[in-house]
XYZ file of N, CA and C in Angstrom:
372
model
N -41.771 -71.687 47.366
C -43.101 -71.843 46.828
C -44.120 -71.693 47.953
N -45.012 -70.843 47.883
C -46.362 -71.241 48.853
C -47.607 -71.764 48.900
N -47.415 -72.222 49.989
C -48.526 -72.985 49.951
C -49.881 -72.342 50.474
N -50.674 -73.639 50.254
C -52.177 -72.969 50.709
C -52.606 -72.345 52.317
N -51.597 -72.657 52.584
C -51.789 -72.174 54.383
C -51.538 -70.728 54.359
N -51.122 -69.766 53.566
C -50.649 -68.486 53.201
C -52.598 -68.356 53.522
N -53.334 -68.416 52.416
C -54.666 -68.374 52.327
C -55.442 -68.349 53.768
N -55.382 -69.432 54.008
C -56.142 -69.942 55.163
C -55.905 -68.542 56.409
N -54.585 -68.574 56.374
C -53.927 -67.781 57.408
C -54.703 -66.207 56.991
N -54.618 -66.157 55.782
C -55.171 -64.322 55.406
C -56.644 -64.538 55.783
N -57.292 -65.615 55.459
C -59.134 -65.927 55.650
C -59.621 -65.784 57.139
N -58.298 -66.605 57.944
C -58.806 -66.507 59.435
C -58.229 -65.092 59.179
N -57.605 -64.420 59.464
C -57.357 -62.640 59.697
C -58.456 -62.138 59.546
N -59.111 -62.115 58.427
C -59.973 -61.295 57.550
C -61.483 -61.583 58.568
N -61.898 -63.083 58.873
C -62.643 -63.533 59.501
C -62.691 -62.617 61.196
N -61.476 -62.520 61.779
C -61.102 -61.895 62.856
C -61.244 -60.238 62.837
N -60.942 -60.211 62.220
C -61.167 -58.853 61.272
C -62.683 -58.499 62.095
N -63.001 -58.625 60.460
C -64.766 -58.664 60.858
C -65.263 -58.731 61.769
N -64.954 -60.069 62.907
C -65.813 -60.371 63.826
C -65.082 -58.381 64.965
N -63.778 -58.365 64.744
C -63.648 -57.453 65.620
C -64.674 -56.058 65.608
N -64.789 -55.877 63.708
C -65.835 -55.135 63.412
C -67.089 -55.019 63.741
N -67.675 -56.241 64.205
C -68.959 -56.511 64.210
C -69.016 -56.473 65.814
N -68.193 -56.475 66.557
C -68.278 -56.399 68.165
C -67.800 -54.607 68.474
N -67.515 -54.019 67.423
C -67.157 -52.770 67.881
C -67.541 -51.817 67.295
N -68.620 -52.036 66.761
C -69.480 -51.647 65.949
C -69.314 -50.858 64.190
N -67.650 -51.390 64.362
C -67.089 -50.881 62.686
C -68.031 -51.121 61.434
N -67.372 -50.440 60.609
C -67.490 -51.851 59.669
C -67.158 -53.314 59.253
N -67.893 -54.243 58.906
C -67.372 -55.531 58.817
C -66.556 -55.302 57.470
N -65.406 -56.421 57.552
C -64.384 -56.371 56.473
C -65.158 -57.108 55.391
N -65.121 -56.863 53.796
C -66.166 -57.183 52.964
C -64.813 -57.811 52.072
N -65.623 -57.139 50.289
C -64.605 -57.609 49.682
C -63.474 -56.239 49.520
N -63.506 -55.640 50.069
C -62.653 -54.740 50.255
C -61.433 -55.177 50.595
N -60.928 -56.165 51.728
C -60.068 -56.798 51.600
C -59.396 -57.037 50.493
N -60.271 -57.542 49.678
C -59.261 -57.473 48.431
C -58.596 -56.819 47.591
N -59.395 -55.591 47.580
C -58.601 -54.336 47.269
C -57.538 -54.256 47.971
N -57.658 -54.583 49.080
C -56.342 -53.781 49.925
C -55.084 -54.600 50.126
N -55.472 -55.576 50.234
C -54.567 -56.420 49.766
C -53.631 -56.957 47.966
N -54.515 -56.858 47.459
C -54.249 -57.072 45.766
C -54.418 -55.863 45.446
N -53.137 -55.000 45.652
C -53.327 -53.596 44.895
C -51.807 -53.582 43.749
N -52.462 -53.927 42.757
C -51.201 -54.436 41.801
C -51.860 -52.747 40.388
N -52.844 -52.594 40.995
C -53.575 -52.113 39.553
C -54.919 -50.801 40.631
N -55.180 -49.685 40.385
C -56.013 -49.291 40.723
C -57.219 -49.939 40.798
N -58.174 -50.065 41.738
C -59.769 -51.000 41.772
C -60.715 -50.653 40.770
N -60.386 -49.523 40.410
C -61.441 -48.906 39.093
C -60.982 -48.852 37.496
N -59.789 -49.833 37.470
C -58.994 -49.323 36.373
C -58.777 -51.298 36.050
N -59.383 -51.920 35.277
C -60.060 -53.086 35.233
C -59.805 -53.245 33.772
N -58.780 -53.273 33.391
C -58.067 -53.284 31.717
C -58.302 -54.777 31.240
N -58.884 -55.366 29.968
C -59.358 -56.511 29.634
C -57.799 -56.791 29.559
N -57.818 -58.526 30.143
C -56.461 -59.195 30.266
C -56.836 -60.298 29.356
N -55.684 -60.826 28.390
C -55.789 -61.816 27.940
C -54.712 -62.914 28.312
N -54.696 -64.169 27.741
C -53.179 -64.961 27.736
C -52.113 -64.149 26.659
N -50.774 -64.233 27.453
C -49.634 -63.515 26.570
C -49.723 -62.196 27.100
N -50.726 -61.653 27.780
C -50.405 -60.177 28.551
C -49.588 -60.624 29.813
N -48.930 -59.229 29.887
C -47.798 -59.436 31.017
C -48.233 -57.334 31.798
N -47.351 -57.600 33.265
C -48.251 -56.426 33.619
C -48.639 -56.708 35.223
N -48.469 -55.246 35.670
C -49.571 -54.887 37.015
C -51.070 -55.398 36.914
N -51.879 -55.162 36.062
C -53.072 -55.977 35.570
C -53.237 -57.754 36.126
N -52.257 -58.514 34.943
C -52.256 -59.710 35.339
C -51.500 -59.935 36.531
N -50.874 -59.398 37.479
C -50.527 -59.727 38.997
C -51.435 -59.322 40.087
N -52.611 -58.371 39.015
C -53.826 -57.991 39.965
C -54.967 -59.380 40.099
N -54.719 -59.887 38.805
C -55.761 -61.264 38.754
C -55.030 -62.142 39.487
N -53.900 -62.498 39.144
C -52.704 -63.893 39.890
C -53.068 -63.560 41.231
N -53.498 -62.420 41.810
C -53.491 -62.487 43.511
C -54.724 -62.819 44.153
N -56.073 -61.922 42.868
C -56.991 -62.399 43.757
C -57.632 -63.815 43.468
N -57.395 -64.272 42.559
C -57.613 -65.796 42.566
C -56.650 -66.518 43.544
N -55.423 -65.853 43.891
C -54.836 -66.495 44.936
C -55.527 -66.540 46.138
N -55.544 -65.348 46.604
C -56.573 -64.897 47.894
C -57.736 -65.079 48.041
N -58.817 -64.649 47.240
C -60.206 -64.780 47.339
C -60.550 -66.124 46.782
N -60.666 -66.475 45.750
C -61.153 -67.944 45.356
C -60.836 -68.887 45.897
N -61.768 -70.112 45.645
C -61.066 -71.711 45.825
C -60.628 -72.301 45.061
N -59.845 -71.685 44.052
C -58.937 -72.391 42.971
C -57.906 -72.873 43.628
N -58.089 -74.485 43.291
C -57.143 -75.227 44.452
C -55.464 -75.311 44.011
N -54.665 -74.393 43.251
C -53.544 -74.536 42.587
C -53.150 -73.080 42.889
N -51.912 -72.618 43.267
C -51.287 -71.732 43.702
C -50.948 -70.890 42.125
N -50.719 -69.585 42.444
C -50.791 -69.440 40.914
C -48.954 -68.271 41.254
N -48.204 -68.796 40.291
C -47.174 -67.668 40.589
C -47.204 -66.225 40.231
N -47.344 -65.155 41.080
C -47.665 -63.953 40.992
C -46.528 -62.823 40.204
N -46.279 -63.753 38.930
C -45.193 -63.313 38.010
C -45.165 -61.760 37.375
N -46.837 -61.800 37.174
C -47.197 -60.829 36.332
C -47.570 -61.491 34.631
N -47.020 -62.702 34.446
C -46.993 -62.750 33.001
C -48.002 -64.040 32.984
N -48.998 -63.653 31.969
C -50.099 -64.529 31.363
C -50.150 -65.750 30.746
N -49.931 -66.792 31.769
C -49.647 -68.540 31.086
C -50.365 -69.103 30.985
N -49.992 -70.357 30.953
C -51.215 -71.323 31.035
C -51.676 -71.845 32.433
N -50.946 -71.583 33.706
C -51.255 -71.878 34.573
C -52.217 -70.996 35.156
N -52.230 -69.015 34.733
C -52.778 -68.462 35.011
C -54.555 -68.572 34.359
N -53.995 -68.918 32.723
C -55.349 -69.326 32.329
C -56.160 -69.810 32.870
N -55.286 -71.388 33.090
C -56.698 -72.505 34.401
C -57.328 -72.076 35.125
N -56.251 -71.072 35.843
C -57.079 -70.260 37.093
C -58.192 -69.641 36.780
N -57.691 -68.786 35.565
C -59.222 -67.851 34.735
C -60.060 -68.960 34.409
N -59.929 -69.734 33.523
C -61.024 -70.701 33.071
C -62.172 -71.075 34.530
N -60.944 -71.355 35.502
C -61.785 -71.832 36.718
C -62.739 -71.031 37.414
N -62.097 -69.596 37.495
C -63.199 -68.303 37.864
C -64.344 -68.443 37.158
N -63.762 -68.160 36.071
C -64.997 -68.220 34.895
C -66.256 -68.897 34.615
N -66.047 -70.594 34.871
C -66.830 -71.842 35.285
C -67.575 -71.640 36.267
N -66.743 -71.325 37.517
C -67.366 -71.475 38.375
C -68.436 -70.522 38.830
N -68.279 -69.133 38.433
C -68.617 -68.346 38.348
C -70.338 -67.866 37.668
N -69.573 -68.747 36.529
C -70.701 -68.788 35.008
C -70.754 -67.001 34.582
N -69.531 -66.588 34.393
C -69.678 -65.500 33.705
C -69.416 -65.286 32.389
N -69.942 -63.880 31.592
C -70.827 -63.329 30.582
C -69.888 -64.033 29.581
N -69.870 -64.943 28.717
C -68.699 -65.175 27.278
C -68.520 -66.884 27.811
N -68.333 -66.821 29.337
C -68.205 -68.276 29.567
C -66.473 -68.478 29.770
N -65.912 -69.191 29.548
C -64.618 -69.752 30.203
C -63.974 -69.478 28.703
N -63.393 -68.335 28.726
C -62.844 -67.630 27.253
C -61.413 -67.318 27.570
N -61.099 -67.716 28.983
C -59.694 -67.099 29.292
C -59.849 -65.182 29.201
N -60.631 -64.815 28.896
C -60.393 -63.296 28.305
C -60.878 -62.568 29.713
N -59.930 -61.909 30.632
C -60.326 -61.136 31.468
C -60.952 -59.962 31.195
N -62.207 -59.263 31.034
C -63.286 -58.475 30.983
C -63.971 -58.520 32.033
N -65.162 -57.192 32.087
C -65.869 -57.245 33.074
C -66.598 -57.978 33.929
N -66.626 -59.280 33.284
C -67.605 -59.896 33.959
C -67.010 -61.106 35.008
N -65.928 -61.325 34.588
C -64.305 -62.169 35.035
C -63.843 -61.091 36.521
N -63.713 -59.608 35.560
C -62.902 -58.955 36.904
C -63.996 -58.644 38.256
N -65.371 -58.741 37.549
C -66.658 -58.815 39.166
C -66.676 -59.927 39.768
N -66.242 -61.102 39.310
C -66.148 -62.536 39.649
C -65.129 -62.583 40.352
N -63.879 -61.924 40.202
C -62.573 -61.742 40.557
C -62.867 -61.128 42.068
N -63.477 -59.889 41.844
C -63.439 -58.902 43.106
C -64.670 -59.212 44.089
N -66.161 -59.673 43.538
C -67.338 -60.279 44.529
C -67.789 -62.049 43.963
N -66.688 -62.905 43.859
C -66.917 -64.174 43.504
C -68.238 -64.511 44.034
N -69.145 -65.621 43.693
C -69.968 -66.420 43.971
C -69.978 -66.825 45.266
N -70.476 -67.111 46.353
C -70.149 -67.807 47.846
C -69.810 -69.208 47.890
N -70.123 -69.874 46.767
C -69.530 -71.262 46.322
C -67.795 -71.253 45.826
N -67.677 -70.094 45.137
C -66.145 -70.742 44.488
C -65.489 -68.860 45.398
N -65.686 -68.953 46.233
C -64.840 -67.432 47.259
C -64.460 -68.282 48.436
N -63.229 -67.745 48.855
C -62.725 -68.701 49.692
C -63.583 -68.182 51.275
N -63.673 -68.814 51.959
C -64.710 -68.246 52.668
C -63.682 -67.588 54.469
């Protein structure tokens, strides 16, 4: 099982990252990271997920709520749509305050929350 130090460990990278970017005049690492890391599903190909879907899709959400958010519960990157994955959605969703509200229903406004979260609920 993993734990939250998996996170921490990818945040300082990503943080290091950047700063290397920003001293060498790159680009700084954005949310692009997350693309590149959570590539379960093409970045432009954003298929509405519900509970009971199973799929590259839902292991694209299980990761970046793993990675990017502060949803404080590890989510297993099964692929298949539970109730543990729900919470996680509900929690994006809340925290987020996106379009429908905490519907569980992954759509557009869930998967922009997903990929450029809020600076309050993105793991920083």
């Amino acid at each position: 099982m993993r734990t939250r130090t998996h996170r921490s460990t990818l945040a300082f990278g990503t943080a290091v990252l950047a700063a290397g970017g920003l001293l060498t005049g790159a680009p700084a690492a954005s949310a692009a990271a997350a693309e590149t890391y959570c590539n379960h599903i093409d970045d432009s190909a954003r298929p509405t997920v519900s509970p009971g879907a199973t799929g590259d899709a839902v292991h694209q959400v299980q990761c970046l709520i793993n990675y990017y958010s502060k949803y404080s519960n590890w989510l297993e990157e099964d692929g298949g749509y539970g109730p543990k994955t729900l919470e996680g959605v509900h929690w994006v969703q809340t925290c987020n305050a996106t379009t429908g509200g905490a519907d569980g229903v992954v759509g557009p406004s869930t998967w922009s929350a997903l990929y450029t979260p809020k600076p309050a609920c993105a793991l920083s």
